[in-house]
CSV table of C-alpha atoms (C1' of nucleotides) in Angstrom, one decimal:
chain,number,residue,atom,x,y,z
A,1,UNK,CA,-67.2,-65.1,23.9
A,2,UNK,CA,-67.8,-63.0,20.8
A,3,UNK,CA,-64.3,-63.2,19.5
A,4,UNK,CA,-64.1,-66.9,20.0
A,5,UNK,CA,-67.4,-67.3,18.2
A,6,UNK,CA,-65.9,-65.5,15.3
A,7,UNK,CA,-62.6,-67.4,15.5
A,8,UNK,CA,-63.1,-71.0,16.5
A,9,UNK,CA,-60.8,-72.2,13.7
A,10,UNK,CA,-57.9,-74.4,13.7
A,11,UNK,CA,-55.4,-71.8,12.4
A,12,UNK,CA,-56.0,-69.7,15.5
A,13,UNK,CA,-55.6,-72.5,17.9
A,14,UNK,CA,-52.6,-73.9,16.2
A,15,UNK,CA,-49.3,-72.9,17.8
A,16,UNK,CA,-47.4,-71.5,14.9
A,17,UNK,CA,-44.9,-69.6,16.9
A,18,UNK,CA,-43.6,-70.8,20.3
A,19,UNK,CA,-42.6,-67.8,22.4
A,20,UNK,CA,-39.4,-68.7,24.0
A,21,UNK,CA,-38.6,-65.5,25.8
A,22,UNK,CA,-39.6,-62.0,26.2
A,23,UNK,CA,-36.8,-59.5,26.4
A,24,UNK,CA,-36.9,-56.3,28.5
A,25,UNK,CA,-36.4,-54.2,25.4
A,26,UNK,CA,-39.8,-55.2,24.1
A,27,UNK,CA,-38.5,-57.9,21.7
A,28,UNK,CA,-39.4,-61.5,21.9
A,29,UNK,CA,-37.5,-64.7,21.0
A,30,UNK,CA,-39.4,-67.5,19.4
A,31,UNK,CA,-39.5,-70.6,17.3
A,32,UNK,CA,-41.6,-70.4,14.1
A,33,UNK,CA,-43.0,-73.8,13.1
A,34,UNK,CA,-43.4,-74.2,9.3
A,35,UNK,CA,-44.0,-77.4,7.4
A,36,UNK,CA,-40.5,-76.9,6.0
A,37,UNK,CA,-38.9,-76.8,9.4
A,38,UNK,CA,-38.5,-74.5,12.4
A,39,UNK,CA,-37.1,-71.0,12.3
A,40,UNK,CA,-35.6,-68.9,15.0
A,41,UNK,CA,-37.2,-65.5,15.5
A,42,UNK,CA,-36.8,-62.6,15.2
A,43,UNK,CA,-35.7,-63.3,11.6
A,44,UNK,CA,-34.8,-61.3,8.6
A,45,UNK,CA,-36.0,-62.8,5.2
A,46,UNK,CA,-34.4,-61.6,2.0
A,47,UNK,CA,-36.5,-61.2,-1.1
A,48,UNK,CA,-35.9,-63.6,-3.9
A,49,UNK,CA,-38.6,-62.2,-6.0
A,50,UNK,CA,-38.0,-64.3,-9.1
A,51,UNK,CA,-37.2,-67.5,-7.2
A,52,UNK,CA,-33.7,-66.7,-6.1
A,53,UNK,CA,-32.0,-64.1,-3.9
A,54,UNK,CA,-30.4,-62.2,-6.7
A,55,UNK,CA,-26.8,-63.1,-7.5
A,56,UNK,CA,-26.5,-65.6,-4.6
A,57,UNK,CA,-26.4,-69.4,-4.3
A,58,UNK,CA,-28.7,-70.8,-1.7
A,59,UNK,CA,-25.7,-72.0,0.3
A,60,UNK,CA,-24.3,-68.5,0.3
A,61,UNK,CA,-27.7,-67.1,1.6
A,62,UNK,CA,-27.9,-69.8,4.3
A,63,UNK,CA,-24.4,-69.1,5.4
A,64,UNK,CA,-25.4,-65.5,6.3
A,65,UNK,CA,-27.7,-66.9,8.9
A,66,UNK,CA,-30.8,-66.4,6.8
A,67,UNK,CA,-33.4,-69.1,7.4
A,68,UNK,CA,-36.4,-68.0,5.2
A,69,UNK,CA,-36.5,-66.6,1.8
A,70,UNK,CA,-39.3,-64.8,-0.1
A,71,UNK,CA,-40.6,-65.2,-3.6
A,72,UNK,CA,-43.2,-63.2,-5.4
A,73,UNK,CA,-46.5,-64.4,-6.7
A,74,UNK,CA,-46.9,-61.7,-9.4
A,75,UNK,CA,-43.5,-62.2,-10.9
A,76,UNK,CA,-43.5,-66.0,-10.9
A,77,UNK,CA,-47.0,-66.2,-12.2
A,78,UNK,CA,-46.2,-64.0,-15.2
A,79,UNK,CA,-42.9,-65.8,-15.8
A,80,UNK,CA,-42.4,-68.7,-16.0
A,81,UNK,CA,-45.9,-69.5,-14.5
A,82,UNK,CA,-46.8,-71.6,-11.5
A,83,UNK,CA,-47.3,-74.7,-13.7
A,84,UNK,CA,-43.8,-74.6,-14.9
A,85,UNK,CA,-42.5,-74.1,-11.3
A,86,UNK,CA,-44.7,-76.9,-10.1
A,87,UNK,CA,-43.2,-79.2,-12.7
A,88,UNK,CA,-39.7,-78.3,-11.6
A,89,UNK,CA,-40.3,-79.2,-8.0
A,90,UNK,CA,-42.2,-76.2,-6.7
A,91,UNK,CA,-40.4,-73.1,-5.4
A,92,UNK,CA,-38.0,-75.2,-3.3
A,93,UNK,CA,-36.8,-77.5,-6.1
A,94,UNK,CA,-36.9,-74.6,-8.6
A,95,UNK,CA,-34.5,-72.4,-6.7
A,96,UNK,CA,-32.9,-75.1,-4.6
A,97,UNK,CA,-33.7,-73.4,-1.3
A,98,UNK,CA,-34.1,-76.1,1.3
A,99,UNK,CA,-35.6,-74.0,4.1
A,100,UNK,CA,-39.0,-72.4,4.4
A,101,UNK,CA,-40.2,-70.1,1.6
A,102,UNK,CA,-42.7,-67.3,2.0
A,103,UNK,CA,-44.5,-65.8,-1.0
A,104,UNK,CA,-45.8,-62.3,-1.2
A,105,UNK,CA,-49.2,-62.1,-2.7
A,106,UNK,CA,-48.7,-59.5,-5.4
A,107,UNK,CA,-50.2,-56.9,-3.2
A,108,UNK,CA,-47.1,-54.8,-3.3
A,109,UNK,CA,-47.4,-54.6,-7.1
A,110,UNK,CA,-50.7,-52.9,-6.6
A,111,UNK,CA,-48.6,-50.1,-5.2
A,112,UNK,CA,-45.3,-50.4,-7.1
A,113,UNK,CA,-47.0,-50.9,-10.5
A,114,UNK,CA,-49.7,-48.4,-9.8
A,115,UNK,CA,-49.4,-46.9,-13.3
A,116,UNK,CA,-49.9,-50.2,-14.9
A,117,UNK,CA,-52.8,-51.6,-13.1
A,118,UNK,CA,-56.5,-51.1,-12.6
A,119,UNK,CA,-58.3,-52.0,-9.3
A,120,UNK,CA,-61.8,-53.3,-9.2
A,121,UNK,CA,-63.7,-55.0,-6.5
A,122,UNK,CA,-63.0,-58.3,-8.3
A,123,UNK,CA,-59.3,-57.8,-8.3
A,124,UNK,CA,-56.4,-56.0,-10.0
A,125,UNK,CA,-55.7,-56.1,-13.7
A,126,UNK,CA,-52.0,-55.6,-14.4
A,127,UNK,CA,-50.4,-54.7,-17.6
A,128,UNK,CA,-47.2,-56.6,-18.1
A,129,UNK,CA,-44.4,-54.0,-18.0
A,130,UNK,CA,-42.6,-55.6,-21.0
A,131,UNK,CA,-45.1,-57.6,-23.1
A,132,UNK,CA,-48.2,-55.4,-22.4
A,133,UNK,CA,-50.2,-58.5,-21.7
A,134,UNK,CA,-53.2,-57.9,-19.3
A,135,UNK,CA,-53.5,-60.3,-16.4
A,136,UNK,CA,-56.2,-60.3,-13.6
A,137,UNK,CA,-55.1,-61.2,-10.1
A,138,UNK,CA,-57.8,-61.6,-7.6
A,139,UNK,CA,-57.7,-62.6,-3.9
A,140,UNK,CA,-58.7,-66.1,-5.1
A,141,UNK,CA,-56.1,-66.4,-7.8
A,142,UNK,CA,-53.4,-65.0,-5.6
A,143,UNK,CA,-54.0,-67.8,-3.1
A,144,UNK,CA,-54.2,-70.4,-5.8
A,145,UNK,CA,-50.9,-69.3,-7.3
A,146,UNK,CA,-49.2,-69.2,-4.0
A,147,UNK,CA,-50.3,-72.7,-3.1
A,148,UNK,CA,-49.4,-74.0,-6.5
A,149,UNK,CA,-45.9,-72.5,-6.1
A,150,UNK,CA,-45.6,-74.6,-3.0
A,151,UNK,CA,-44.8,-71.8,-0.5
A,152,UNK,CA,-44.8,-72.6,3.2
A,153,UNK,CA,-46.1,-69.2,4.2
A,154,UNK,CA,-48.3,-67.1,2.1
A,155,UNK,CA,-49.8,-63.6,2.3
A,156,UNK,CA,-53.4,-62.5,1.7
A,157,UNK,CA,-53.8,-60.3,-1.4
A,158,UNK,CA,-54.2,-56.8,-0.1
A,159,UNK,CA,-54.7,-53.3,-1.5
A,160,UNK,CA,-51.6,-51.3,-0.7
A,161,UNK,CA,-51.4,-47.5,-1.2
A,162,UNK,CA,-48.5,-45.2,-0.8
A,163,UNK,CA,-48.2,-42.7,2.1
A,164,UNK,CA,-46.8,-39.8,0.2
A,165,UNK,CA,-49.0,-36.7,0.4
A,166,UNK,CA,-50.7,-37.5,-2.9
A,167,UNK,CA,-51.8,-41.1,-2.0
A,168,UNK,CA,-52.8,-40.7,1.6
A,169,UNK,CA,-56.4,-40.0,0.6
A,170,UNK,CA,-56.7,-43.6,-0.6
A,171,UNK,CA,-56.1,-45.0,2.8
A,172,UNK,CA,-59.7,-45.7,3.7
A,173,UNK,CA,-60.6,-47.3,0.5
A,174,UNK,CA,-57.5,-49.5,0.7
A,175,UNK,CA,-58.3,-50.4,4.3
A,176,UNK,CA,-61.8,-51.5,3.5
A,177,UNK,CA,-61.0,-53.4,0.4
A,178,UNK,CA,-58.1,-55.2,2.1
A,179,UNK,CA,-60.6,-56.6,4.6
A,180,UNK,CA,-63.1,-57.6,2.0
A,181,UNK,CA,-60.4,-59.3,0.1
A,182,UNK,CA,-59.1,-61.0,3.2
A,183,UNK,CA,-62.4,-62.9,3.7
A,184,UNK,CA,-62.2,-64.1,0.1
A,185,UNK,CA,-58.5,-65.1,0.6
A,186,UNK,CA,-59.4,-67.1,3.7
A,187,UNK,CA,-62.3,-68.8,2.0
A,188,UNK,CA,-60.2,-69.8,-1.0
A,189,UNK,CA,-57.4,-70.9,1.4
A,190,UNK,CA,-59.7,-73.1,3.3
A,191,UNK,CA,-61.3,-74.6,0.2
A,192,UNK,CA,-57.8,-75.6,-1.1
A,193,UNK,CA,-56.2,-76.7,2.2
A,194,UNK,CA,-58.9,-78.2,4.3
A,195,UNK,CA,-58.0,-81.6,3.2
A,196,UNK,CA,-54.4,-81.2,4.4
A,197,UNK,CA,-53.1,-82.1,7.9
A,198,UNK,CA,-52.8,-78.9,9.8
A,199,UNK,CA,-49.0,-79.5,10.1
A,200,UNK,CA,-48.8,-79.8,6.3
A,201,UNK,CA,-50.7,-76.6,5.6
A,202,UNK,CA,-48.9,-73.4,4.7
A,203,UNK,CA,-49.3,-70.5,7.1
A,204,UNK,CA,-51.6,-67.7,5.8
A,205,UNK,CA,-50.8,-64.2,6.8
A,206,UNK,CA,-53.6,-61.5,6.9
A,207,UNK,CA,-52.4,-58.0,6.2
A,208,UNK,CA,-53.1,-55.0,8.5
A,209,UNK,CA,-53.6,-51.7,6.6
A,210,UNK,CA,-54.9,-48.3,7.7
A,211,UNK,CA,-52.1,-46.0,6.7
A,212,UNK,CA,-51.2,-43.5,9.4
A,213,UNK,CA,-54.6,-43.4,11.0
A,214,UNK,CA,-54.4,-45.0,14.4
A,215,UNK,CA,-58.0,-45.9,14.7
A,216,UNK,CA,-58.0,-47.5,11.3
A,217,UNK,CA,-54.9,-49.4,12.3
A,218,UNK,CA,-56.5,-50.6,15.5
A,219,UNK,CA,-59.6,-51.7,13.7
A,220,UNK,CA,-57.6,-53.4,11.0
A,221,UNK,CA,-55.5,-55.3,13.4
A,222,UNK,CA,-58.6,-56.4,15.3
A,223,UNK,CA,-60.2,-57.6,12.1
A,224,UNK,CA,-57.1,-59.5,11.0
A,225,UNK,CA,-56.6,-61.0,14.5
A,226,UNK,CA,-60.2,-62.1,14.5
A,227,UNK,CA,-59.8,-63.8,11.2
A,228,UNK,CA,-58.8,-67.4,10.5
A,229,UNK,CA,-55.2,-66.6,9.7
A,230,UNK,CA,-52.0,-68.1,11.0
A,231,UNK,CA,-50.0,-65.0,11.0
A,232,UNK,CA,-50.3,-61.2,11.3
A,233,UNK,CA,-48.6,-59.1,8.6
A,234,UNK,CA,-48.2,-55.4,9.0
A,235,UNK,CA,-48.5,-53.8,5.7
A,236,UNK,CA,-48.7,-50.3,4.2
A,237,UNK,CA,-45.5,-49.0,5.9
A,238,UNK,CA,-42.2,-47.9,4.4
A,239,UNK,CA,-44.1,-46.6,1.4
A,240,UNK,CA,-43.2,-42.9,1.4
A,241,UNK,CA,-43.9,-41.8,5.0
A,242,UNK,CA,-41.3,-40.5,7.5
A,243,UNK,CA,-39.6,-42.8,9.9
A,244,UNK,CA,-41.3,-41.1,12.8
A,245,UNK,CA,-44.7,-41.8,11.2
A,246,UNK,CA,-43.8,-45.5,10.7
A,247,UNK,CA,-42.4,-45.8,14.2
A,248,UNK,CA,-45.6,-44.3,15.7
A,249,UNK,CA,-47.7,-47.0,14.0
A,250,UNK,CA,-45.4,-49.8,15.2
A,251,UNK,CA,-45.4,-48.4,18.7
A,252,UNK,CA,-49.2,-48.1,18.7
A,253,UNK,CA,-49.7,-51.7,17.5
A,254,UNK,CA,-47.2,-53.3,19.9
A,255,UNK,CA,-49.5,-53.7,22.9
A,256,UNK,CA,-52.4,-54.8,20.7
A,257,UNK,CA,-51.2,-58.2,19.5
A,258,UNK,CA,-53.5,-60.6,21.2
A,259,UNK,CA,-52.1,-64.0,20.5
A,260,UNK,CA,-48.5,-64.8,21.2
A,261,UNK,CA,-48.7,-68.0,19.2
A,262,UNK,CA,-49.1,-66.2,15.9
A,263,UNK,CA,-46.1,-64.7,14.2
A,264,UNK,CA,-46.0,-61.0,13.4
A,265,UNK,CA,-44.5,-60.1,10.1
A,266,UNK,CA,-43.6,-56.5,9.1
A,267,UNK,CA,-43.7,-56.3,5.4
A,268,UNK,CA,-41.0,-54.6,3.5
A,269,UNK,CA,-38.8,-53.1,6.2
A,270,UNK,CA,-35.1,-53.5,6.1
A,271,UNK,CA,-33.2,-50.4,7.2
A,272,UNK,CA,-31.2,-51.5,10.2
A,273,UNK,CA,-32.6,-48.9,12.7
A,274,UNK,CA,-36.1,-49.7,11.5
A,275,UNK,CA,-35.5,-53.4,12.0
A,276,UNK,CA,-34.4,-52.8,15.5
A,277,UNK,CA,-37.3,-50.6,16.2
A,278,UNK,CA,-39.8,-53.1,14.8
A,279,UNK,CA,-38.3,-56.1,16.7
A,280,UNK,CA,-38.4,-54.1,19.9
A,281,UNK,CA,-42.1,-53.5,19.2
A,282,UNK,CA,-43.0,-57.2,19.0
A,283,UNK,CA,-42.2,-58.0,15.3
A,284,UNK,CA,-40.9,-61.5,14.6
A,285,UNK,CA,-40.3,-61.4,10.9
A,286,UNK,CA,-39.2,-58.9,8.3
A,287,UNK,CA,-38.4,-58.9,4.6
A,288,UNK,CA,-36.8,-56.3,2.4
A,289,UNK,CA,-35.1,-55.8,-0.9
A,290,UNK,CA,-32.8,-53.2,0.7
A,291,UNK,CA,-29.8,-55.4,1.7
A,292,UNK,CA,-29.4,-57.0,-1.7
A,293,UNK,CA,-30.5,-54.1,-3.9
A,294,UNK,CA,-28.2,-51.7,-2.0
A,295,UNK,CA,-25.4,-54.2,-2.3
A,296,UNK,CA,-25.7,-54.5,-6.0
A,297,UNK,CA,-25.6,-50.7,-6.0
A,298,UNK,CA,-22.3,-50.9,-4.1
A,299,UNK,CA,-23.8,-49.6,-0.8
A,300,UNK,CA,-23.1,-51.6,2.3
A,301,UNK,CA,-23.6,-51.1,6.0
A,302,UNK,CA,-20.9,-50.9,8.6
A,303,UNK,CA,-20.8,-50.6,12.4
A,304,UNK,CA,-23.3,-48.1,13.6
A,305,UNK,CA,-25.6,-48.7,10.6
A,306,UNK,CA,-23.5,-46.3,8.6
A,307,UNK,CA,-24.0,-46.5,4.8
A,308,UNK,CA,-20.8,-46.7,2.8
A,309,UNK,CA,-20.5,-46.4,-1.0
A,310,UNK,CA,-17.8,-48.8,-2.1
A,311,UNK,CA,-17.4,-47.0,-5.4
A,312,UNK,CA,-16.1,-43.9,-3.7
A,313,UNK,CA,-12.7,-42.8,-4.9
A,314,UNK,CA,-11.2,-42.9,-1.4
A,315,UNK,CA,-11.3,-46.7,-1.5
A,316,UNK,CA,-9.0,-47.2,-4.5
A,317,UNK,CA,-6.1,-48.4,-2.4
A,318,UNK,CA,-7.9,-49.5,0.7
A,319,UNK,CA,-6.7,-52.9,1.7
A,320,UNK,CA,-9.3,-53.3,4.5
A,321,UNK,CA,-12.3,-55.6,4.3
A,322,UNK,CA,-15.8,-54.1,4.0
A,323,UNK,CA,-16.1,-54.0,7.7
A,324,UNK,CA,-13.4,-54.9,10.2
A,325,UNK,CA,-14.4,-57.6,12.6
A,326,UNK,CA,-17.4,-58.8,10.4
A,327,UNK,CA,-17.8,-62.5,10.3
A,328,UNK,CA,-19.4,-62.7,6.9
A,329,UNK,CA,-17.8,-64.7,4.1
A,330,UNK,CA,-16.8,-61.6,2.2
A,331,UNK,CA,-15.1,-59.8,5.1
A,332,UNK,CA,-13.7,-63.0,6.5
A,333,UNK,CA,-12.1,-64.0,3.2
A,334,UNK,CA,-10.3,-60.7,3.2
A,335,UNK,CA,-11.6,-59.1,0.0
A,336,UNK,CA,-10.4,-55.6,0.2
A,337,UNK,CA,-12.4,-52.4,-0.4
A,338,UNK,CA,-10.0,-51.6,-3.2
A,339,UNK,CA,-10.8,-54.9,-4.9
A,340,UNK,CA,-14.5,-54.4,-4.5
A,341,UNK,CA,-14.4,-50.8,-5.7
A,342,UNK,CA,-12.6,-51.9,-8.8
A,343,UNK,CA,-15.0,-54.8,-9.5
A,344,UNK,CA,-18.0,-52.5,-9.0
A,345,UNK,CA,-16.4,-49.8,-11.3
A,346,UNK,CA,-16.0,-52.4,-14.1
A,347,UNK,CA,-19.4,-53.9,-13.6
A,348,UNK,CA,-18.3,-57.3,-12.4
A,349,UNK,CA,-21.3,-59.0,-10.8
A,350,UNK,CA,-19.2,-60.8,-8.2
A,351,UNK,CA,-18.9,-57.4,-6.4
A,352,UNK,CA,-22.6,-57.3,-5.9
A,353,UNK,CA,-22.7,-60.8,-4.7
A,354,UNK,CA,-20.0,-60.3,-2.1
A,355,UNK,CA,-21.7,-57.1,-0.9
A,356,UNK,CA,-25.0,-58.9,-0.7
A,357,UNK,CA,-23.5,-61.5,1.5
A,358,UNK,CA,-22.1,-58.8,3.8
A,359,UNK,CA,-25.4,-56.9,4.0
A,360,UNK,CA,-27.5,-60.0,4.6
A,361,UNK,CA,-25.1,-61.1,7.3
A,362,UNK,CA,-25.3,-57.6,8.8
A,363,UNK,CA,-29.1,-57.9,9.1
A,364,UNK,CA,-29.0,-61.5,10.3
A,365,UNK,CA,-26.6,-60.4,13.1
A,366,UNK,CA,-29.1,-57.8,14.2
A,367,UNK,CA,-31.7,-60.5,14.5
A,368,UNK,CA,-29.4,-62.9,16.3
A,369,UNK,CA,-28.5,-60.2,18.8
A,370,UNK,CA,-32.0,-60.5,20.2
A,371,UNK,CA,-31.9,-64.2,20.6
A,372,UNK,CA,-28.5,-65.1,22.1
A,373,UNK,CA,-29.9,-68.0,24.1
A,374,UNK,CA,-31.2,-69.7,21.0
A,375,UNK,CA,-28.0,-69.6,19.0
B,1,G,C1',4.3,-35.3,-55.0
B,2,C,C1',-1.2,-34.8,-56.7
B,3,A,C1',-6.4,-35.2,-55.2
B,4,G,C1',-9.9,-35.7,-51.5
B,5,A,C1',-11.4,-36.0,-46.1
B,6,G,C1',-10.4,-34.6,-41.3
B,7,U,C1',-8.3,-32.0,-36.5
B,8,U,C1',-14.3,-29.9,-31.1
B,9,A,C1',-13.7,-30.2,-23.8
B,10,G,C1',-10.6,-37.0,-20.3
B,11,U,C1',-12.2,-40.4,-24.7
B,12,G,C1',-15.6,-41.0,-28.9
B,13,A,C1',-18.8,-37.8,-31.4
B,14,A,C1',-22.7,-33.7,-32.9
B,15,G,C1',-22.6,-28.6,-34.3
B,16,C,C1',-21.2,-25.7,-40.0
B,17,G,C1',-22.3,-17.3,-39.1
B,18,G,C1',-25.7,-15.0,-33.6
B,19,U,C1',-30.5,-19.0,-29.6
B,20,C,C1',-22.5,-22.3,-28.1
B,21,A,C1',-19.0,-23.2,-22.4
B,22,A,C1',-20.7,-26.1,-27.1
B,23,A,C1',-25.9,-31.9,-28.1
B,24,C,C1',-25.2,-37.0,-27.1
B,25,A,C1',-22.5,-41.4,-25.3
B,26,C,C1',-18.7,-43.2,-22.3
B,27,A,C1',-15.2,-42.3,-18.5
B,28,A,C1',-14.8,-39.5,-13.9
B,29,G,C1',-17.1,-37.5,-9.0
B,30,A,C1',-21.2,-37.6,-5.5
B,31,G,C1',-25.9,-39.3,-4.0
B,32,A,C1',-30.7,-42.2,-3.8
B,33,C,C1',-32.8,-46.9,-3.1
B,34,U,C1',-37.5,-50.1,2.7
B,35,G,C1',-43.7,-56.7,0.8
B,36,U,C1',-37.7,-55.8,-6.5
B,37,A,C1',-40.5,-53.0,-13.9
B,38,A,C1',-34.3,-51.6,-9.9
B,39,A,C1',-26.4,-55.2,-11.7
B,40,U,C1',-31.3,-49.3,-11.6
B,41,C,C1',-32.0,-44.1,-11.2
B,42,U,C1',-30.6,-38.9,-10.1
B,43,C,C1',-27.2,-34.9,-9.9
B,44,U,C1',-22.3,-32.7,-11.2
B,45,C,C1',-18.7,-32.8,-14.9
B,46,G,C1',-13.5,-25.9,-18.9
B,47,G,C1',-12.0,-22.2,-14.7
B,48,C,C1',-13.6,-18.8,-11.0
B,49,A,C1',-17.7,-17.0,-8.3
B,50,U,C1',-20.8,-21.2,-7.0
B,51,U,C1',-27.4,-16.3,-6.6
B,52,C,C1',-26.8,-12.5,-10.7
B,53,G,C1',-22.4,-13.4,-13.3
B,54,C,C1',-17.3,-13.2,-15.0
B,55,C,C1',-13.1,-15.4,-17.6
B,56,U,C1',-10.5,-18.8,-21.1
B,57,U,C1',-11.8,-22.5,-25.1
B,58,C,C1',-13.5,-25.8,-30.5
B,59,G,C1',-5.2,-28.0,-34.2
B,60,A,C1',-1.9,-23.0,-34.7
B,61,A,C1',-1.4,-18.1,-36.5
B,62,G,C1',-3.6,-14.3,-39.3
B,63,G,C1',-8.0,-12.3,-41.7
B,64,U,C1',-13.5,-11.2,-43.2
B,65,U,C1',-17.8,-9.7,-40.2
B,66,C,C1',-21.6,-5.7,-35.7
B,67,G,C1',-20.8,-11.0,-34.4
B,68,A,C1',-16.8,-17.0,-36.0
B,69,A,C1',-16.3,-23.7,-33.4
B,70,U,C1',-18.9,-22.4,-38.0
B,71,C,C1',-16.4,-18.2,-43.8
B,72,C,C1',-11.2,-17.0,-46.1
B,73,U,C1',-5.5,-17.5,-46.1
B,74,U,C1',-1.2,-19.8,-44.6
B,75,C,C1',1.1,-23.5,-41.5
B,76,A,C1',1.2,-28.2,-38.6
B,77,C,C1',-0.4,-33.0,-38.1
B,78,U,C1',-3.9,-37.5,-39.3
B,79,C,C1',-6.5,-40.6,-42.8
B,80,U,C1',-8.0,-42.4,-47.8
B,81,G,C1',-7.1,-42.8,-53.1
B,82,C,C1',-3.6,-42.0,-57.4
B,83,A,C1',1.5,-41.9,-58.2
RNA sequence: GCAGAGUUAGUGAAGCGGUCAAACACAAGAGACUGUAAAUCUCUCGGCAUUCGCCUUCGAAGGUUCGAAUCCUUCACUCUGCA
């Protein structure tokens, strides 16, 4: 068969995700096998860009139900550098996170640092936002860095563009380049990991692009699925488009995943309704800065996915916890909204930490609601 | 007592004849944030109308001027020197 001829490789045959159950709402329950242990899916993964989930101890992160944490290739490469991290016990020993760690490739910075970067076919040259230093990241170096960091799951270096009106014209270029770069990522990955036992290899995710164009999305998914990658990442969403547009793509892709043993990772989505929608359309893993960033900005979720600003004046004397009935540490310990409002107003970092714990628990609980039998 | 300096919206602080309802910072109020240049950013912040606009303000009271937060006089208070 043509597809098999293209993909006779070990990564495709390897069972990276064991599908435990299909739910009637379209979601699926699974066990993700990484070299750093198994993880229950669907799962939400907070971003610890610089090697830690901001303002939280690993124990506090784990206590929210989170099982995987992200780190970022671009940030850790620039500072302190993968050599330093390697010498300090790779990303696990560095940040003391015992579970699996996934690194993002730096592809997001192609988008978020668009004013500070230049794209060529070779790769992307970034100007350091602070020092002005120029640094080239290529598909090959991204893979090298991620492996040196010691991540258990890594992402192919892709070309991400925004989906605001201005940037949509770049979709085709980004789509094509992403696939050319994927081949180079895979080649480099194989070169550096072929000598490892398959069970000791990190999992490489290829990234699906294509903007809002359904045909491009179909083609991109096909290309990624026919590549020697261990996981499928859906990229290029939640970057300026409407929710309806994002949902349309997720809905379109849902029936097209061809291999239940490969995890599907939706990059960068973390608004509770979006998480639910994604999970109910076959997504197993999601990461996002939203729960922790919002928390540091005093915004938390309560029942019904409602956003609440804890700095609001109405909370001055409020003795209630962030969310009644919540089983997170912050709510369970009884910290009042009045206390949190005050600590936010005076700039006390503990307030952001307590709110982060709550928001992470809120998202973990959403994921757990799809996998009751596994708990 | 004498000589200087000062008193500006919640606070600090610019302004020194028209372009001043009055810079800026903080405080206050509201909001944004989706693979983290983000413990950040945006808006509002005398009163009313909330579109045009109108009204009351720059220690107090008088005065000069077409026009004063800005110049003059007196008073009140604050600070710094000398007694």
